[in-house]
Every structure is written in structure tokens, then in C-alpha cells.
Amino acid sequence: MLTSYVIDAVRTPRGRGKAGKGALSSVHPQELFAQLLSALVARGLDAQRVEDVIVGCVSQVGEQGANIARNAVLSAGWPQEVSATTVNRFCGSGVQATHFAAMGVASGAMDLVVAGGIESMSRVPMGSDGGGQDGGNTQLRTRYAQVPQGISADLIATLEGFGREQLDAVALTSQQRAARALREGRFARSIVPVRDPQTGSVLLAQDESVRADTTLQGLGTLAPSFAALGEAFDPIALRAYPQVAAVRHVHTAGNSSGLADGAAALVLASERYVRETGIRPRARIRTLTALGSEPVIMLTAPAPTAKRALQLAGLTAQDIDLWEINEAFAAVVLQTIQALDIDPERVNVNGGAIALGHPLGATGAMLLGTALDELERRNETRALVTMCIGGGQGIATIIERV
């Protein structure tokens, strides 16, 4: 297999994912991604050379239906010959889109592909596709009775013995690091301000949800988010994990990821394209992998998936300079750090989804760009991005600066 190179990475700021309240809630989701495509051209990308656009999106219905990738290409005014497709691996969709692009250029089938993700949770709320946990398949429920992710997160915390204070400490660190990153302009290279499509005025130029004034005391006052759901779903979780006497509900709005709007895009190129154009790539994809896991607890796959990625690369956890472990819930980060025995100081160094928000289909592509920017800022070499995924899956990518 040949090498796939990352040429560029851009993203929108993350807006609050609540209807009428977030700065991006007035923008059609197609336009969010289209503005990134236009920005890539302004940064030097030749759209005529792009052979495919692959976009991750979770809720592919309504404004995010109708192959949002293709419509974003058209809305950006790109050549009609540029094809596009939309993929869904739940929260890992943006990474999966990047994996498919990397496979295409590494195989020699294509030379230049744009990959990324989009989710406008203010306009197309989570669950809008009506599929629920299992698509309403009662036969599947006789084999695996799945529960909402918040119940799974609380189950992980219960099994691992993570207390509320530990989870809130993860949340505080995320907020503090994200606030520092904003102050120091650490996201500036990649962020494309989102403009009103009609007037051209800037709607949002930096991530909207970071709370620099967060304190442990304030976090401690928040009520558990999933206790009411637990009345219906805790018994299902306990049937799968009878060693647990009761699920402790310790995740709150403060130590779980926030709903968000946003988009991200990366440009991937083949060795042939790099050689012919003389362009200098920023990084290469060292390894990429996805892995299934037990679907009731659902969120424990980041660690084994990361281990597989390391094995494929012939590396150890100590060879990774920076880790991005998606902060879907604080317990996921703690469990992954513990399972891999990695230094927390190398994990989510610029904050994560607890502070910045989690626009489902876009987050993975955002994490890849954020990791690359920070590797360059620190003059370091390798980063590993890993995410938990609904239904019991994980996805992981190792990028390496060229």
C-alpha cells in the first residue's frame, strides 16, 4: 500500500447546537461545508483536480439528507465533475470519511480527495432520523438490548469506580485547556469564520461554547443527566452486567459533550500527486483502523482500537506525542487513559468536546486537524485520534508529520 498525505485541514468554529440560540443555527448545513470548500480553494486547492468529496454525517435526514456532500459541492460552485458521497459511522463519521479518502489515494485509485464531516444539531437534532438505538428491530433486541449512550457512560463509570469528582475534574481540565487554546490562537490556522450566505457578515469566528469561568464547585451543582432515563434502561444494562448492583448516574451536562454545529475538511493526496505537483504535505496517515465492541456498554472501544492502530504501525503508546480521545463523556476519556497507561498531559491538550462541543459527524475530522496543528506548533511528530461510537465501535488514526 502506498502513502496517503494530508495537504491541508480546515474547520468552522463550533456553534452551540440549539435551535435559535447558536450563532450558526441560521446557516443551512450544506452551506457550512460549502464555505470550507471555498476556503480550501482560497488557500490554493485546485478544485478541478479533486476526484471525490467524502463527508461524514450522522443524521442524514431533512436538510442533512439528499447526499449533503454532493449538494455542498454544488453550493460551493465547484466543477460539476467533482463527485461526492456521504457516510455514517455515527460519531466516527468524520474520521471514517477521512479513512475512505486515505484508502482511495493510498491504493492509487485517486490522487486528490477532500474528506471531512458536518453536523448542524441546532437544525437537525440528534435522533431526527427516527432510528433510535436499534432501528426498531425487535429481533435484534433479543440478542442485544441496547441502551442510550448516557446510560452506557454511567455504566462505565460504575464498573471502573470513577466518582463524580474525577469526572468533573476531566471537565474542568477540558474547559481550562480550551480557554487557553482560544486565548493563544492555537486553532487559528485551521478555523474558517462562518459568514451569513446572504450578507457576507461574519456570524462566528471562534468556538462558541467554551466556559473559561468554569469551576469544580459549579460543576458539582449540576444534576445527573441520565437518572430519569435510567428508570427504563438501567434494568437492561444490569441484565448485561449482573456484577453491578446499581448504575450510579454521575454524568451531567458539565462532564458530557455539548451539542454543537460545525464542519471540518481535510485534503488528502497520493504520492503521485505530491511528486507531480511538488506540493509539500503536512502529514501522512500512518495507520487507520476501526473495531467493534460489546454494544450495551458501547463506549469502551477507543482503547482496543488505538492498540490495534499502534500494532499496525509497529509503535507503542509511548511513541505517540499527542492523543485526541473524543470527550463524548468524561468516563470514556478516563477509561481509555487507564487502559492504555498514557500520560494525561498528552491527552486533549487543547480541550475537547466537553468544552468545545461535539458536532457528531464533524468532530473526528476536527480532531485530526487540531492534532496536526498542535504537532506543528510543538514541533512534534505523531498523534493518535480515537473515538467511541454508538452501537459498540471504535475508530483510530495515527498521523505523522512529514
Short mmCIF file of C-alpha atoms in Angstrom, two decimals:
data_model
loop_
_atom_site.label_atom_id
_atom_site.label_comp_id
_atom_site.label_asym_id
_atom_site.label_seq_id
_atom_site.Cartn_x
_atom_site.Cartn_y
_atom_site.Cartn_z
CA MET A 1 0.00 0.00 0.00
CA LEU A 2 1.26 3.46 -0.89
CA THR A 3 1.16 6.51 1.37
CA SER A 4 -1.70 8.98 1.80
CA TYR A 5 -0.72 12.53 2.64
CA VAL A 6 -2.62 15.30 4.42
CA ILE A 7 -2.16 18.51 2.45
CA ASP A 8 -4.45 20.84 4.39
CA ALA A 9 -7.09 20.90 7.13
CA VAL A 10 -9.79 23.47 7.87
CA ARG A 11 -12.84 23.69 10.08
CA THR A 12 -15.59 26.02 11.10
CA PRO A 13 -15.83 27.20 14.69
CA ARG A 14 -18.20 25.09 16.74
CA GLY A 15 -21.50 26.82 17.41
CA ARG A 16 -24.00 25.93 20.12
CA GLY A 17 -26.25 23.21 18.77
CA LYS A 18 -29.54 24.61 19.99
CA ALA A 19 -32.24 25.92 17.68
CA GLY A 20 -32.26 29.69 17.50
CA LYS A 21 -29.55 30.04 20.17
CA GLY A 22 -26.31 29.12 18.47
CA ALA A 23 -24.52 31.54 16.17
CA LEU A 24 -24.60 29.01 13.32
CA SER A 25 -28.23 27.97 13.70
CA SER A 26 -29.28 30.30 10.88
CA VAL A 27 -26.99 28.61 8.35
CA HIS A 28 -28.12 25.65 6.24
CA PRO A 29 -25.78 22.70 6.96
CA GLN A 30 -24.89 22.39 3.27
CA GLU A 31 -23.57 25.94 3.45
CA LEU A 32 -21.34 25.19 6.43
CA PHE A 33 -19.42 22.60 4.42
CA ALA A 34 -19.61 24.63 1.21
CA GLN A 35 -17.85 27.52 2.93
CA LEU A 36 -14.98 25.20 3.84
CA LEU A 37 -14.71 24.05 0.23
CA SER A 38 -14.48 27.69 -0.86
CA ALA A 39 -11.86 28.35 1.80
CA LEU A 40 -9.73 25.46 0.55
CA VAL A 41 -9.74 26.95 -2.92
CA ALA A 42 -8.75 30.34 -1.48
CA ARG A 43 -5.85 28.57 0.26
CA GLY A 44 -4.61 27.17 -3.05
CA LEU A 45 -6.54 23.96 -3.73
CA ASP A 46 -7.33 23.32 -7.40
CA ALA A 47 -10.93 22.11 -7.30
CA GLN A 48 -10.59 20.84 -10.87
CA ARG A 49 -8.12 18.22 -9.64
CA VAL A 50 -10.33 16.90 -6.81
CA GLU A 51 -11.68 13.47 -7.71
CA ASP A 52 -14.10 12.93 -4.84
CA VAL A 53 -15.51 14.59 -1.73
CA ILE A 54 -16.39 12.25 1.15
CA VAL A 55 -18.34 13.69 4.08
CA GLY A 56 -19.40 12.13 7.36
CA CYS A 57 -22.84 13.00 8.71
CA VAL A 58 -24.90 11.17 11.34
CA SER A 59 -28.46 12.48 10.99
CA GLN A 60 -28.93 12.18 7.24
CA VAL A 61 -32.48 13.46 7.06
CA GLY A 62 -34.15 16.74 6.15
CA GLU A 63 -31.57 19.43 5.48
CA GLN A 64 -28.79 16.90 6.03
CA GLY A 65 -30.37 14.36 3.70
CA ALA A 66 -30.19 14.18 -0.09
CA ASN A 67 -26.44 13.41 -0.08
CA ILE A 68 -25.32 16.57 1.71
CA ALA A 69 -21.78 16.14 0.38
CA ARG A 70 -22.85 16.46 -3.24
CA ASN A 71 -25.12 19.42 -2.57
CA ALA A 72 -22.35 21.19 -0.65
CA VAL A 73 -20.05 20.74 -3.66
CA LEU A 74 -22.67 22.28 -5.91
CA SER A 75 -23.42 25.08 -3.47
CA ALA A 76 -19.71 25.96 -3.33
CA GLY A 77 -19.71 26.42 -7.10
CA TRP A 78 -17.19 23.65 -7.64
CA PRO A 79 -16.97 21.92 -11.03
CA GLN A 80 -19.92 19.65 -11.70
CA GLU A 81 -17.50 16.82 -12.45
CA VAL A 82 -16.41 16.62 -8.79
CA SER A 83 -18.33 13.69 -7.31
CA ALA A 84 -19.31 13.42 -3.64
CA THR A 85 -20.75 10.95 -1.17
CA THR A 86 -21.95 10.97 2.43
CA VAL A 87 -21.09 8.28 5.01
CA ASN A 88 -22.32 7.43 8.50
CA ARG A 89 -20.36 5.70 11.25
CA PHE A 90 -22.13 7.67 13.98
CA CYS A 91 -19.66 9.80 15.98
CA GLY A 92 -16.76 8.38 13.98
CA SER A 93 -18.19 9.57 10.66
CA GLY A 94 -15.69 12.37 10.06
CA VAL A 95 -12.77 10.03 10.73
CA GLN A 96 -14.33 7.31 8.59
CA ALA A 97 -14.72 9.71 5.68
CA THR A 98 -11.01 10.51 6.05
CA HIS A 99 -10.18 6.81 6.15
CA PHE A 100 -12.06 6.18 2.92
CA ALA A 101 -10.25 9.09 1.29
CA ALA A 102 -6.90 7.80 2.54
CA MET A 103 -7.68 4.35 1.17
CA GLY A 104 -8.54 5.84 -2.20
CA VAL A 105 -5.32 7.77 -2.62
CA ALA A 106 -3.10 5.13 -0.99
CA SER A 107 -4.44 2.47 -3.36
CA GLY A 108 -3.56 4.56 -6.39
CA ALA A 109 -7.20 4.74 -7.49
CA MET A 110 -7.33 8.51 -6.87
CA ASP A 111 -4.83 11.31 -6.44
CA LEU A 112 -6.72 14.08 -4.63
CA VAL A 113 -9.72 13.75 -2.32
CA VAL A 114 -11.42 16.06 0.17
CA ALA A 115 -12.80 14.38 3.28
CA GLY A 116 -14.50 15.64 6.40
CA GLY A 117 -17.74 15.91 8.27
CA ILE A 118 -20.78 18.07 9.00
CA GLU A 119 -23.47 18.22 11.66
CA SER A 120 -25.92 21.01 12.39
CA MET A 121 -27.51 19.83 15.60
CA SER A 122 -29.47 23.04 16.02
CA ARG A 123 -31.31 22.44 12.74
CA VAL A 124 -31.29 18.63 12.56
CA PRO A 125 -31.39 17.41 16.16
CA MET A 126 -29.82 14.15 17.24
CA GLY A 127 -32.26 11.31 16.62
CA SER A 128 -34.04 13.08 13.77
CA ASP A 129 -33.69 10.02 11.58
CA GLY A 130 -36.04 8.13 13.89
CA GLY A 131 -33.83 5.08 14.16
CA GLY A 132 -33.47 5.11 17.93
CA GLN A 133 -30.97 2.67 19.36
CA ASP A 134 -31.60 -0.22 17.00
CA GLY A 135 -33.90 0.86 14.20
CA GLY A 136 -36.87 -0.68 15.97
CA ASN A 137 -35.73 -4.24 15.26
CA THR A 138 -37.35 -6.35 17.97
CA GLN A 139 -35.49 -9.45 16.79
CA LEU A 140 -32.17 -7.69 17.34
CA ARG A 141 -33.28 -6.80 20.87
CA THR A 142 -33.50 -10.46 21.75
CA ARG A 143 -29.75 -10.66 21.06
CA TYR A 144 -28.57 -7.19 22.14
CA ALA A 145 -30.87 -4.85 24.05
CA GLN A 146 -29.06 -1.54 23.60
CA VAL A 147 -29.37 1.49 25.86
CA PRO A 148 -28.82 5.24 25.36
CA GLN A 149 -25.19 6.31 25.40
CA GLY A 150 -25.57 8.27 28.62
CA ILE A 151 -26.58 5.08 30.40
CA SER A 152 -23.56 3.33 28.90
CA ALA A 153 -21.28 6.14 30.11
CA ASP A 154 -22.68 5.90 33.63
CA LEU A 155 -22.27 2.11 33.49
CA ILE A 156 -18.58 2.52 32.58
CA ALA A 157 -18.09 4.92 35.49
CA THR A 158 -19.80 2.45 37.82
CA LEU A 159 -17.73 -0.52 36.67
CA GLU A 160 -14.45 1.42 36.79
CA GLY A 161 -15.21 3.10 40.09
CA PHE A 162 -14.98 6.62 38.70
CA GLY A 163 -16.51 9.12 41.08
CA ARG A 164 -18.32 12.33 40.24
CA GLU A 165 -15.29 14.36 41.38
CA GLN A 166 -13.00 12.57 38.91
CA LEU A 167 -15.38 13.18 36.04
CA ASP A 168 -15.81 16.83 36.93
CA ALA A 169 -12.02 17.20 37.09
CA VAL A 170 -11.81 15.97 33.47
CA ALA A 171 -14.46 18.53 32.53
CA LEU A 172 -12.64 21.38 34.31
CA THR A 173 -9.38 20.49 32.58
CA SER A 174 -11.14 20.46 29.21
CA GLN A 175 -12.59 23.92 29.79
CA GLN A 176 -9.31 25.37 31.03
CA ARG A 177 -7.30 23.96 28.15
CA ALA A 178 -9.83 25.06 25.55
CA ALA A 179 -9.93 28.57 27.01
CA ARG A 180 -6.13 28.74 26.87
CA ALA A 181 -6.13 27.50 23.27
CA LEU A 182 -8.56 30.26 22.31
CA ARG A 183 -6.53 32.93 24.13
CA GLU A 184 -3.32 31.80 22.45
CA GLY A 185 -4.85 31.38 18.99
CA ARG A 186 -3.94 27.71 18.77
CA PHE A 187 -6.86 26.98 16.43
CA ALA A 188 -6.27 29.97 14.19
CA ARG A 189 -4.50 28.16 11.33
CA SER A 190 -7.47 25.90 10.63
CA ILE A 191 -10.54 27.92 11.57
CA VAL A 192 -12.60 29.44 8.77
CA PRO A 193 -15.04 32.07 10.09
CA VAL A 194 -18.61 31.29 9.05
CA ARG A 195 -20.37 34.05 7.14
CA ASP A 196 -24.01 34.78 6.52
CA PRO A 197 -24.61 33.41 3.00
CA GLN A 198 -26.80 36.41 2.17
CA THR A 199 -24.91 39.37 3.61
CA GLY A 200 -21.36 38.07 3.92
CA SER A 201 -21.10 39.27 7.52
CA VAL A 202 -19.21 37.04 9.96
CA LEU A 203 -21.53 35.03 12.18
CA LEU A 204 -18.91 33.14 14.20
CA ALA A 205 -15.13 33.33 14.22
CA GLN A 206 -14.24 31.14 17.21
CA ASP A 207 -15.71 28.26 19.18
CA GLU A 208 -18.81 29.39 20.99
CA SER A 209 -19.34 27.04 23.93
CA VAL A 210 -16.13 27.32 25.96
CA ARG A 211 -16.73 28.47 29.52
CA ALA A 212 -13.50 29.98 30.84
CA ASP A 213 -15.10 30.68 34.24
CA THR A 214 -15.90 27.01 34.96
CA THR A 215 -15.13 25.83 38.50
CA LEU A 216 -15.30 22.49 40.25
CA GLN A 217 -17.83 23.97 42.62
CA GLY A 218 -20.08 24.99 39.74
CA LEU A 219 -19.75 21.63 38.05
CA GLY A 220 -20.65 19.94 41.32
CA THR A 221 -24.04 21.66 41.44
CA LEU A 222 -25.25 20.14 38.17
CA ALA A 223 -27.83 17.37 38.31
CA PRO A 224 -27.17 13.95 36.71
CA SER A 225 -28.39 13.98 33.14
CA PHE A 226 -29.44 10.35 32.73
CA ALA A 227 -31.08 9.37 36.01
CA ALA A 228 -34.59 9.69 34.58
CA LEU A 229 -33.64 7.59 31.53
CA GLY A 230 -32.19 5.07 33.93
CA GLU A 231 -35.61 4.20 35.28
CA ALA A 232 -36.34 2.50 31.95
CA PHE A 233 -32.88 1.48 30.79
CA ASP A 234 -30.86 0.65 33.92
CA PRO A 235 -32.51 -2.78 34.23
CA ILE A 236 -31.43 -3.58 30.66
CA ALA A 237 -27.85 -2.56 31.40
CA LEU A 238 -27.83 -4.56 34.62
CA ARG A 239 -29.02 -7.70 32.85
CA ALA A 240 -25.94 -7.46 30.64
CA TYR A 241 -23.69 -6.64 33.62
CA PRO A 242 -25.14 -8.52 36.61
CA GLN A 243 -21.98 -7.89 38.65
CA VAL A 244 -23.22 -4.32 39.11
CA ALA A 245 -25.75 -3.78 41.90
CA ALA A 246 -26.91 -0.44 40.55
CA VAL A 247 -25.85 2.09 37.92
CA ARG A 248 -24.51 5.27 39.50
CA HIS A 249 -25.62 8.28 37.46
CA VAL A 250 -22.63 10.61 37.55
CA HIS A 251 -22.60 12.25 34.13
CA THR A 252 -24.05 15.73 33.83
CA ALA A 253 -24.30 18.47 31.24
CA GLY A 254 -20.96 19.67 32.59
CA ASN A 255 -18.91 16.49 32.15
CA SER A 256 -20.51 15.28 28.93
CA SER A 257 -20.06 16.64 25.41
CA GLY A 258 -22.25 19.52 24.33
CA LEU A 259 -24.49 19.66 21.27
CA ALA A 260 -22.84 21.66 18.50
CA ASP A 261 -22.97 22.83 14.90
CA GLY A 262 -19.88 22.65 12.71
CA ALA A 263 -17.96 21.21 9.80
CA ALA A 264 -14.40 20.18 9.02
CA ALA A 265 -12.48 19.19 5.89
CA LEU A 266 -9.10 17.70 5.07
CA VAL A 267 -7.31 17.42 1.73
CA LEU A 268 -5.66 14.07 1.10
CA ALA A 269 -3.26 13.37 -1.74
CA SER A 270 -1.38 10.44 -3.22
CA GLU A 271 2.38 10.05 -3.55
CA ARG A 272 1.93 10.57 -7.29
CA TYR A 273 0.15 13.90 -6.80
CA VAL A 274 2.77 15.12 -4.33
CA ARG A 275 5.58 14.11 -6.67
CA GLU A 276 4.00 15.67 -9.76
CA THR A 277 2.98 18.97 -8.16
CA GLY A 278 5.89 19.43 -5.77
CA ILE A 279 3.44 20.39 -3.04
CA ARG A 280 4.71 19.93 0.49
CA PRO A 281 2.38 17.71 2.57
CA ARG A 282 1.82 18.47 6.23
CA ALA A 283 1.50 14.85 7.39
CA ARG A 284 0.86 11.31 6.33
CA ILE A 285 -1.67 8.78 7.55
CA ARG A 286 0.43 6.17 9.33
CA THR A 287 -2.37 3.75 10.20
CA LEU A 288 -6.15 3.67 10.25
CA THR A 289 -8.49 1.15 11.81
CA ALA A 290 -11.96 0.55 13.23
CA LEU A 291 -13.11 -2.09 15.70
CA GLY A 292 -16.39 -3.38 17.10
CA SER A 293 -17.07 -3.87 20.81
CA GLU A 294 -19.82 -5.01 23.17
CA PRO A 295 -22.88 -2.92 22.20
CA VAL A 296 -24.58 -2.45 25.57
CA ILE A 297 -21.65 -0.77 27.29
CA MET A 298 -20.94 0.57 23.82
CA LEU A 299 -18.25 3.17 24.57
CA THR A 300 -15.16 1.14 25.57
CA ALA A 301 -13.68 0.58 22.10
CA PRO A 302 -11.27 3.57 21.88
CA ALA A 303 -8.53 1.76 23.83
CA PRO A 304 -8.51 -1.56 21.93
CA THR A 305 -8.89 0.29 18.63
CA ALA A 306 -5.93 2.50 19.49
CA LYS A 307 -3.92 -0.58 20.45
CA ARG A 308 -4.64 -2.11 17.05
CA ALA A 309 -3.56 1.09 15.30
CA LEU A 310 -0.32 1.07 17.28
CA GLN A 311 0.33 -2.57 16.45
CA LEU A 312 -0.24 -1.96 12.74
CA ALA A 313 2.27 0.89 12.87
CA GLY A 314 4.82 -1.05 14.92
CA LEU A 315 4.59 1.59 17.65
CA THR A 316 3.84 1.74 21.37
CA ALA A 317 1.74 4.23 23.28
CA GLN A 318 4.95 5.96 24.36
CA ASP A 319 5.76 6.71 20.71
CA ILE A 320 2.71 8.98 20.44
CA ASP A 321 3.34 12.64 21.20
CA LEU A 322 -0.29 13.77 21.32
CA TRP A 323 -3.57 11.95 21.88
CA GLU A 324 -7.05 13.08 20.94
CA ILE A 325 -9.61 10.94 22.77
CA ASN A 326 -13.05 12.29 21.96
CA GLU A 327 -14.70 13.62 25.08
CA ALA A 328 -18.13 12.18 24.42
CA PHE A 329 -18.30 11.59 28.18
CA ALA A 330 -15.65 12.10 30.83
CA ALA A 331 -15.66 8.40 31.77
CA VAL A 332 -14.65 7.46 28.21
CA VAL A 333 -11.51 9.58 28.46
CA LEU A 334 -10.59 8.26 31.91
CA GLN A 335 -11.20 4.63 30.93
CA THR A 336 -9.09 4.97 27.77
CA ILE A 337 -6.21 6.69 29.57
CA GLN A 338 -6.26 3.99 32.23
CA ALA A 339 -6.45 1.11 29.76
CA LEU A 340 -3.57 2.41 27.64
CA ASP A 341 -1.48 3.71 30.58
CA ILE A 342 -0.80 7.02 28.90
CA ASP A 343 0.20 10.38 30.33
CA PRO A 344 -2.90 12.61 30.76
CA GLU A 345 -0.72 15.61 29.98
CA ARG A 346 -0.51 14.39 26.38
CA VAL A 347 -4.27 13.89 26.02
CA ASN A 348 -6.64 16.53 24.61
CA VAL A 349 -4.11 19.27 25.30
CA ASN A 350 -6.36 21.95 23.81
CA GLY A 351 -9.54 20.75 25.43
CA GLY A 352 -12.17 18.52 23.90
CA ALA A 353 -15.86 18.08 23.20
CA ILE A 354 -16.86 18.71 26.82
CA ALA A 355 -15.73 22.31 26.42
CA LEU A 356 -15.87 22.81 22.66
CA GLY A 357 -18.94 20.76 21.71
CA HIS A 358 -19.46 17.64 19.63
CA PRO A 359 -20.99 18.19 16.17
CA LEU A 360 -21.36 14.45 15.66
CA GLY A 361 -20.39 13.87 12.04
CA ALA A 362 -17.73 16.58 12.03
CA THR A 363 -15.88 16.02 15.30
CA GLY A 364 -13.49 13.33 14.09
CA ALA A 365 -12.27 15.41 11.17
CA MET A 366 -11.90 18.36 13.53
CA LEU A 367 -9.77 16.29 15.90
CA LEU A 368 -7.44 15.25 13.08
CA GLY A 369 -6.89 18.87 12.07
CA THR A 370 -6.47 20.01 15.67
CA ALA A 371 -3.90 17.29 16.32
CA LEU A 372 -1.95 18.23 13.20
CA ASP A 373 -1.91 21.93 14.10
CA GLU A 374 -0.66 21.15 17.60
CA LEU A 375 2.04 18.78 16.37
CA GLU A 376 3.34 21.59 14.19
CA ARG A 377 3.10 24.16 16.97
CA ARG A 378 5.12 21.92 19.29
CA ASN A 379 7.43 20.59 16.56
CA GLU A 380 6.46 17.02 17.45
CA THR A 381 5.89 14.01 15.24
CA ARG A 382 2.93 11.71 15.89
CA ALA A 383 -0.66 11.98 17.07
CA LEU A 384 -3.31 9.33 17.61
CA VAL A 385 -7.00 10.19 17.33
CA THR A 386 -9.52 7.72 18.73
CA MET A 387 -13.27 7.89 19.29
CA CYS A 388 -16.08 5.85 20.81
CA ILE A 389 -19.02 5.15 18.52
CA GLY A 390 -22.65 4.25 19.10
CA GLY A 391 -23.61 0.61 18.80
CA GLY A 392 -20.27 -0.51 20.22
CA GLN A 393 -17.45 0.56 17.90
CA GLY A 394 -14.21 2.49 17.96
CA ILE A 395 -12.10 4.20 15.31
CA ALA A 396 -8.48 5.31 15.41
CA THR A 397 -5.97 7.08 13.19
CA ILE A 398 -2.27 7.76 13.60
CA ILE A 399 -0.95 10.78 11.74
CA GLU A 400 2.73 11.54 11.38
CA ARG A 401 4.29 14.80 10.31
CA VAL A 402 6.31 14.66 7.12
#
